[in-house]
XYZ file of C-alpha atoms in Angstrom:
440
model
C -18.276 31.987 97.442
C -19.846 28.634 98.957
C -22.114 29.036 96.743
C -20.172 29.566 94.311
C -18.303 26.090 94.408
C -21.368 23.840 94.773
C -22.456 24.974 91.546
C -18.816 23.688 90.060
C -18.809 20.971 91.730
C -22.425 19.489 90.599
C -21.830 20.787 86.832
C -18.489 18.738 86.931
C -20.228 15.593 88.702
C -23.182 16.340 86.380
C -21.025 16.248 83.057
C -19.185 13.441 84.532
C -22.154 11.692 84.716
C -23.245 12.220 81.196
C -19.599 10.839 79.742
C -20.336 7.499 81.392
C -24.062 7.054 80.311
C -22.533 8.232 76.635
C -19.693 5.919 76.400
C -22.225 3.025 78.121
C -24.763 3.617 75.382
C -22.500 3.817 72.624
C -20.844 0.601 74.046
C -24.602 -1.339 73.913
C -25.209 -0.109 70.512
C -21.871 -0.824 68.951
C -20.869 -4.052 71.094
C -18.458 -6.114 68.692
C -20.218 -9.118 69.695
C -23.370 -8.529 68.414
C -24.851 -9.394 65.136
C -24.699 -6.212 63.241
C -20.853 -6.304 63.868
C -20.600 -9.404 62.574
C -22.717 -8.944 59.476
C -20.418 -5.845 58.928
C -17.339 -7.509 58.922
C -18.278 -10.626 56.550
C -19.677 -8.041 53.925
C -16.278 -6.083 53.786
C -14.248 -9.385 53.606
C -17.157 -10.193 50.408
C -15.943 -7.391 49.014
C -12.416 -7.858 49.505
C -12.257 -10.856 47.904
C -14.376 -9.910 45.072
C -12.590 -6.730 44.374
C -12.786 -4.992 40.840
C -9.841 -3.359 39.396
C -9.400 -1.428 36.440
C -6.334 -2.404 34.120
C -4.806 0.188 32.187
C -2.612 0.968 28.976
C 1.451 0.648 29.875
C 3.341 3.433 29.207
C 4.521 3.928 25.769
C 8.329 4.968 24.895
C 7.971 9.064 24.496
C 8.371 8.201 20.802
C 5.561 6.333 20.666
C 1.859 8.385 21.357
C -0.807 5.411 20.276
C -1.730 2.030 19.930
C -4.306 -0.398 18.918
C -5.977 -3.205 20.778
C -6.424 -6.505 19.673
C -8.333 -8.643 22.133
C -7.520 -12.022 23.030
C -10.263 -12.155 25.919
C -13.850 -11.754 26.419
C -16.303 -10.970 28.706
C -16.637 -13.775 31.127
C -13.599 -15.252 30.455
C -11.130 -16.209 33.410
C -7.585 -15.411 33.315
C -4.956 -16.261 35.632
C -2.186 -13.976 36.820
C 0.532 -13.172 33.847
C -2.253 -14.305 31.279
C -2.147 -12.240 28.490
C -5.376 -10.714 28.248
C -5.050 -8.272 25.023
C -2.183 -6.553 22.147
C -1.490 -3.053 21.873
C 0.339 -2.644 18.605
C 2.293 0.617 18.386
C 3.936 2.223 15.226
C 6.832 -0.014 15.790
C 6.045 -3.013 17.872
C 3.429 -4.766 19.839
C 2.765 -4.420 23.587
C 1.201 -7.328 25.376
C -1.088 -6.561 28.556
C -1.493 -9.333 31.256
C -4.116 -9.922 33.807
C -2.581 -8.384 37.271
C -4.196 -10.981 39.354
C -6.695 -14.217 38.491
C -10.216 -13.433 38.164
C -12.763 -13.135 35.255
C -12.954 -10.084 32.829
C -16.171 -8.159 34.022
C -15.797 -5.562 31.088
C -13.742 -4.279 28.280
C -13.638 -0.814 28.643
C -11.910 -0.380 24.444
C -13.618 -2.070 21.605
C -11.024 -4.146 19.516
C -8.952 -2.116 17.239
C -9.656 0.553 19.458
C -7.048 2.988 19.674
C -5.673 3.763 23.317
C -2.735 6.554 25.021
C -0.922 5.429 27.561
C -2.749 5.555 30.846
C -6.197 4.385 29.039
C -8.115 2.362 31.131
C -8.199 -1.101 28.920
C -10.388 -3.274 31.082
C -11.951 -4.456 34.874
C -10.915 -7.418 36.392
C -13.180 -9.100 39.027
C -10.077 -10.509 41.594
C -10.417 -14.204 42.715
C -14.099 -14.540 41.220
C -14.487 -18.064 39.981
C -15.750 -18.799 36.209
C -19.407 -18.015 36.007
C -20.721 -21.534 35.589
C -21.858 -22.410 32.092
C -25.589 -23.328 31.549
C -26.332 -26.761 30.966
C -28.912 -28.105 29.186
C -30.970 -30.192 31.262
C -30.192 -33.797 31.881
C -32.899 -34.447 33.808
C -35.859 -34.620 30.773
C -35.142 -37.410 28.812
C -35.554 -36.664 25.100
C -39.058 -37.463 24.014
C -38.905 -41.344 22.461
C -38.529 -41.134 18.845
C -41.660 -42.974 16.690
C -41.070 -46.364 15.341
C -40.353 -45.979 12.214
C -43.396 -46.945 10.228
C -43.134 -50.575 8.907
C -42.633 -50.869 5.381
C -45.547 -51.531 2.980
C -46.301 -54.829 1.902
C -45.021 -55.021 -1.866
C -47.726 -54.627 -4.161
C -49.364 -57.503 -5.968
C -46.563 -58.757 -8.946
C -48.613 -57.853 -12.064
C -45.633 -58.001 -14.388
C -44.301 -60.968 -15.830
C -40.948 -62.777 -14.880
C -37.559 -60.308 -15.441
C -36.385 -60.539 -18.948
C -32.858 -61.841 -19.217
C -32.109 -60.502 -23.030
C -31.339 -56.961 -23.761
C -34.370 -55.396 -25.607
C -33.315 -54.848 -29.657
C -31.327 -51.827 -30.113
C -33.765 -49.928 -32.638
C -32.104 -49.406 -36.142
C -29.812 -46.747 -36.957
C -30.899 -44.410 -39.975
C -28.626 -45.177 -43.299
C -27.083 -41.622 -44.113
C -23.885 -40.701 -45.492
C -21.194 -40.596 -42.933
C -19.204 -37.067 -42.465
C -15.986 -36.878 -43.038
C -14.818 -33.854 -41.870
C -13.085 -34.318 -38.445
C -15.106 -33.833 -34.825
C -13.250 -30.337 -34.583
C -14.211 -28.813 -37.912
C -17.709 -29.348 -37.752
C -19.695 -26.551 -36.187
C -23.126 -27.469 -33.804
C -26.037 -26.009 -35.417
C -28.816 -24.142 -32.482
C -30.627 -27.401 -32.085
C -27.276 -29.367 -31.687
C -25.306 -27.158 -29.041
C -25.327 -28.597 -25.649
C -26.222 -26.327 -22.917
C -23.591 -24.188 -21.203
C -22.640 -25.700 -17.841
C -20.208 -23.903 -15.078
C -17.735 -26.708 -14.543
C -14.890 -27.039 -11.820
C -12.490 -25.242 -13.848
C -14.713 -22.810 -14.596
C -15.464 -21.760 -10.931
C -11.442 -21.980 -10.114
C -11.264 -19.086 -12.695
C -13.702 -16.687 -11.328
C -11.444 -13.926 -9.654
C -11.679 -12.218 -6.631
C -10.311 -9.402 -4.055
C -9.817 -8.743 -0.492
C -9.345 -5.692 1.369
C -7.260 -5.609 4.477
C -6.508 -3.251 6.730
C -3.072 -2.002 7.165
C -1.864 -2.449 10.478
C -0.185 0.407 12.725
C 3.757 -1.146 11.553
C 3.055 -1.100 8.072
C 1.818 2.253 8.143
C 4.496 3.109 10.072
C 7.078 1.722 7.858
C 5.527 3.304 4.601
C 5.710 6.595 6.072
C 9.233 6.699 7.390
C 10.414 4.928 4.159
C 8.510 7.930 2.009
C 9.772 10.686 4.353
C 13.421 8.948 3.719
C 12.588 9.570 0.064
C 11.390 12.762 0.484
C 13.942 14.136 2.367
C 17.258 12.415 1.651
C 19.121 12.416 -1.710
C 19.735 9.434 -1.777
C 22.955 7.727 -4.128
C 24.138 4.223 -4.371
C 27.626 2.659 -4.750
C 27.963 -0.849 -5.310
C 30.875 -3.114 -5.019
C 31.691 -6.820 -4.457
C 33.597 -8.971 -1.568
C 35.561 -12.241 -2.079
C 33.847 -14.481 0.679
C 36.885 -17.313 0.148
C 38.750 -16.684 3.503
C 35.840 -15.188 5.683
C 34.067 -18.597 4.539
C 37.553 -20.493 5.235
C 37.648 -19.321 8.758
C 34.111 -19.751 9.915
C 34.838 -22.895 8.476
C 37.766 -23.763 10.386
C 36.461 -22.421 13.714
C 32.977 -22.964 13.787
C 33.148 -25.379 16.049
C 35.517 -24.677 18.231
C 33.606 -20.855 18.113
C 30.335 -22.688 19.560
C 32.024 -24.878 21.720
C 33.263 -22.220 23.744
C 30.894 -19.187 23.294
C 27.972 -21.694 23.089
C 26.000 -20.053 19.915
C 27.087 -19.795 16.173
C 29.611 -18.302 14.084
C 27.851 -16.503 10.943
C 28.585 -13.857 8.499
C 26.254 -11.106 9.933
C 28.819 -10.589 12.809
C 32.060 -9.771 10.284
C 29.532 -7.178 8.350
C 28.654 -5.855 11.802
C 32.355 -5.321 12.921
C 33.788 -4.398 9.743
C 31.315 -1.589 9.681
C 31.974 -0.256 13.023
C 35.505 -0.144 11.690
C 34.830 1.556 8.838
C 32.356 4.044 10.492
C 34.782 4.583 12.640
C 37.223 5.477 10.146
C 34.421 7.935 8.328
C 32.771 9.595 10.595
C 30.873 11.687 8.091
C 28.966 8.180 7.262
C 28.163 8.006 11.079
C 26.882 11.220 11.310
C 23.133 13.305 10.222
C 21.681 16.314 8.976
C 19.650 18.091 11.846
C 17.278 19.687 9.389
C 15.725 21.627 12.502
C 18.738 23.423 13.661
C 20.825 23.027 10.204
C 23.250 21.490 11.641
C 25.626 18.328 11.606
C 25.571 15.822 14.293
C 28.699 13.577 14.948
C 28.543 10.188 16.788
C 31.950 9.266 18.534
C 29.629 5.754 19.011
C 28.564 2.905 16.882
C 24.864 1.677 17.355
C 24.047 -0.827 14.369
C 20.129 -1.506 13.615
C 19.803 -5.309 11.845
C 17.183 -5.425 9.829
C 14.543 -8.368 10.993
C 12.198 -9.818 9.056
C 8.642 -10.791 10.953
C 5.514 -11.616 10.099
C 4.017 -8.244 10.581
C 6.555 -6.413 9.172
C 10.828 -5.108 9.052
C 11.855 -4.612 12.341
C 15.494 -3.014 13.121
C 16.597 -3.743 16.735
C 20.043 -2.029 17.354
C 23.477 -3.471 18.411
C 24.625 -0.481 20.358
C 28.293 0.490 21.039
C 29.202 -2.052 18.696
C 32.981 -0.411 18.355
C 34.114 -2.124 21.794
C 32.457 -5.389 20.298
C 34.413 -8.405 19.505
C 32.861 -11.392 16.842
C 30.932 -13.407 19.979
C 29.832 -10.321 21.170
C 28.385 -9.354 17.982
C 26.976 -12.844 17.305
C 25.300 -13.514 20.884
C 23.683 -10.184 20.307
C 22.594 -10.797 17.107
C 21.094 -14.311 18.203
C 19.430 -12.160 21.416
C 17.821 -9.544 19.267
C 16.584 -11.952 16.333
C 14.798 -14.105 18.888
C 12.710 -11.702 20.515
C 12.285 -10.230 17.117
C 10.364 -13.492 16.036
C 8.898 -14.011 19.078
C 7.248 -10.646 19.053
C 9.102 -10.135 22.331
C 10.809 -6.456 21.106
C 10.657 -3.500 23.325
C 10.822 0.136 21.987
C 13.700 0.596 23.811
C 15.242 -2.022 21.540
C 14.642 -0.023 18.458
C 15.412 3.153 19.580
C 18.268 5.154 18.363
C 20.715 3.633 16.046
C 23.191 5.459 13.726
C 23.462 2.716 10.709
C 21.772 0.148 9.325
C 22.319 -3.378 7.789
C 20.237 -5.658 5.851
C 21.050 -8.680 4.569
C 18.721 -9.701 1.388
C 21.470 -12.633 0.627
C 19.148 -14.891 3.382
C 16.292 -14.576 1.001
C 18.200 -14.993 -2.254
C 18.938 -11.754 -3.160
C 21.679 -10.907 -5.695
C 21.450 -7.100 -6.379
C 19.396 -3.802 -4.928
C 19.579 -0.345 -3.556
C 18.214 -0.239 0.024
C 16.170 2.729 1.422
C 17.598 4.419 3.934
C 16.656 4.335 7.745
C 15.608 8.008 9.025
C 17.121 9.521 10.475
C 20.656 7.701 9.632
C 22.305 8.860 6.908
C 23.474 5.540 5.181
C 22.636 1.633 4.772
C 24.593 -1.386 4.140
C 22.858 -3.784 1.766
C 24.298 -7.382 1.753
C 23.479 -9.854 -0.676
C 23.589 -13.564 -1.739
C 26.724 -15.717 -1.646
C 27.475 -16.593 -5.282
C 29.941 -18.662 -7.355
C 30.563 -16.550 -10.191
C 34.238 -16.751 -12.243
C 36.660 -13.612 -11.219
C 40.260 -12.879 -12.351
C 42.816 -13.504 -9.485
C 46.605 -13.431 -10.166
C 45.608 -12.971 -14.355
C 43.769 -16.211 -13.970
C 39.843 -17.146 -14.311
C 39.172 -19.130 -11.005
C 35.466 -19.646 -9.581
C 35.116 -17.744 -6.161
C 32.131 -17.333 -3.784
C 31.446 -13.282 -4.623
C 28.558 -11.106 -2.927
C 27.414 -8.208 -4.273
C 27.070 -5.197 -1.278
C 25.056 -1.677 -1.801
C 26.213 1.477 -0.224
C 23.028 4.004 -0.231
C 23.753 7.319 1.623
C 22.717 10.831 1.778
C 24.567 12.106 -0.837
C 23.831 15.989 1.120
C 26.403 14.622 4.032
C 28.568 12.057 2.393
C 30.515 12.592 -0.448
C 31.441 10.081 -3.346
C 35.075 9.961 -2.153
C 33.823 9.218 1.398
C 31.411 6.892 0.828
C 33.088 4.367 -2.036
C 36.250 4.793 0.750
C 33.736 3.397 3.537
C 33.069 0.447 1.502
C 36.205 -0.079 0.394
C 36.904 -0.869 4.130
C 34.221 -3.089 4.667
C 35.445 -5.391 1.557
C 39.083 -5.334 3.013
C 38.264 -6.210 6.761
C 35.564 -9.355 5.106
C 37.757 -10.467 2.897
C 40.977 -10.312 5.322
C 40.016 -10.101 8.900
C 43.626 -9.549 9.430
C 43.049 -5.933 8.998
C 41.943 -5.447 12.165
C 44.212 -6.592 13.636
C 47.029 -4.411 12.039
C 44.876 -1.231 12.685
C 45.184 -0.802 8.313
């Protein structure tokens, strides 16, 4: 039993023994104050600094699958942080990508007009790298002198006489009979036709083409307008509003309207309200045609879309729950929406949805037309230009400011009755705002 215990007892002193000459060695080999510590740490700060991400595509709206990219940077170029650094343009708007953080681009991972998903890895960023310096061209060698320029030869010995100050004799013309037919009538023979030269106005007429590609909106817009052709039957009614007291008002109150509401009182926002009423008050015009399910779907809300006009194509943001709107309401929207429409500054969200559409043509000059509708609404409100055209009032001929408006539905939901009825409304309420207030 002795025994026994001295062999614990020098395995435990023994093991004991090895734990300190471990921990000592590791200790000596991993000191933090030596070098190789050191050298460790000032790499992984290096690296820190210098770190490389990888940018990717934002998520699109689940309506939206693709895009294309349209650089704005290159390799090598340095961006700072919010720096736009490429364009994804979707079906129905464009998506700007900034730089997360300031560094230089150290590779674009999509060639331009590339087409991406959301999630797509776009490009890498090298973090806080500074621009790669530019190459100079040496200062330091001097360009090589140029020659003198070679002194001009002496003049050559005068062997002709003094310079004659008469005009030499202007040799005799041949006696013929003169023609007297006029310049135009007389025809150049072979020898007498002058060579055929390509003159300025001849290269102005030479005629060309150019092929362009049609960007991701366009294409987008063709095919919803054909599927709205395909799919709807479409029917327009037409009627006209007297703009006299709607013009009267704004008139009256224009200022006082942007005085206290701080933006301007248009036309757009009467349209806008007096089709919300009138929606309202024909909910078949509100509704759609679920071809999927064959059914009928019934809004009990108002979301307008306003047809914008940009650069790269219609856009139609939407006023949404436009029934609990009142005129500034409508306006300051309007104003909201329209900016960011031509600042390329629209969201898909903004888009989205909608359950009627206006356009206004009259801003362009516009006088008459049938628009197309917007799928998948089931009518559109066309408004024209602001004429002064003669019209009988009271069994008199007196000159009134008259615009034309289109009514084109889906003549499978709305009926005739309903749909000249829904305009109807929208030419009382414009041309009496009163109407609204008297619920008629």
């Amino acid at each position: 039993l002795l025994l026994v215990n001295l062999l614990r007892i020098d395995i435990c002193f023994s093991t004991s023994l090895l734990t300190v000459f471990f921990f000592y060695y590791i200790g000596r080999k991993y000191d933090p104050r030596s070098s190789v510590f050191q050298i460790q740490y000032f790499r992984t700060s290096v690296a820190y600094r210098d770190e490389v991400v990888t940018v990717k595509t934002p998520a699109f709206a689940e309506s939206v699958t693709e895009g294309d990219v349209r650089w704005e940077k290159a390799v090598g170029d340095s961006v700072s942080e919010d720096e736009v650094v490429c364009e994804i343009e979707t079906d129905k708007t464009s998506v700007q990508v900034p730089s997360p953080a300031a560094g230089v681009i150290e590779e674009l991972l999509v060639p331009d007009g590339g087409k991406v998903e959301g999630g797509t890895p776009l490009f890498k960023l090298r973090k806080g790298a500074a621009e790669p310096p530019k190459a100079e061209a040496p200062a330091a060698a001097a360009p090589p002198p140029s020659a003198a320029p070679p002194s001009p030869p002496p003049p050559p010995p005068s062997t002709v006489g003094p310079i004659p100050t008469t005009m030499p004799p202007v040799p005799p013309v041949p006696a013929h009979a003169m023609d007297t037919k006029p310049v135009s009538a007389i025809k150049p023979t072979v020898s007498q036709a002058a060579p055929v030269t390509h003159t300025e106005g001849g290269a102005k007429a030479a005629r060309t083409e150019s092929r362009v590609k049609m960007n991701r909106m366009r294409l987008r817009i063709a095919q919803r307008l054909k599927e709205a052709q395909n799919t709807c039957a479409m029917l327009t009614t037409f009627n006209e509003v007297d703009m006299s007291n709607i013009s009267d008002m704004r008139k009256n109150y224009k200022d006082a309207f942007l005085k206290k509401h701080n933006i301007k009182l248009g036309f757009m926002s009467a349209f806008v309200k007096a089709a919300a009423y009138a929606l309202t008050d024909q909910p078949a015009v509100n509704g759609v045609i679920d071809d999927t399910t064959k059914e009928i779907v019934y809004r009990d809300y108002v979301d307008i879309s306003v047809a914008v006009a940009t650069p790269k194509g219609l856009v139609v943001p939407v006023i949404r729950n436009v029934e609990g709107m009142n005129f500034a309401d409508i306006e300051k929207a309007i104003n909201l929406l329209g900016e960011k429409a031509r600042k390329n500054e629209l969201a898909v969200e903004d888009m989205d949805g909608g359950t009627f559409t206006i356009s206004n043509g009259g801003v362009f000059g516009s006088m008459f037309g049938t628009p197309i509708i917007n799928p998948p609404q089931s009518a559109i409100l066309g408004m024209h230009g602001i004429f002064d055209r003669p019209v009988a009032v009271g069994g008199k001929v007196e000159i009134r400011p008259m615009m034309y408006v289109a009514l084109t539905y889906d003549h499978r939901l709305i009926d005739g009755r309903e749909a000249v009825t829904f305009l109807r409304k929208i030419k009382s309420v414009v041309e009496d705002p009163r109407v609204l207030l008297l619920d008629m």
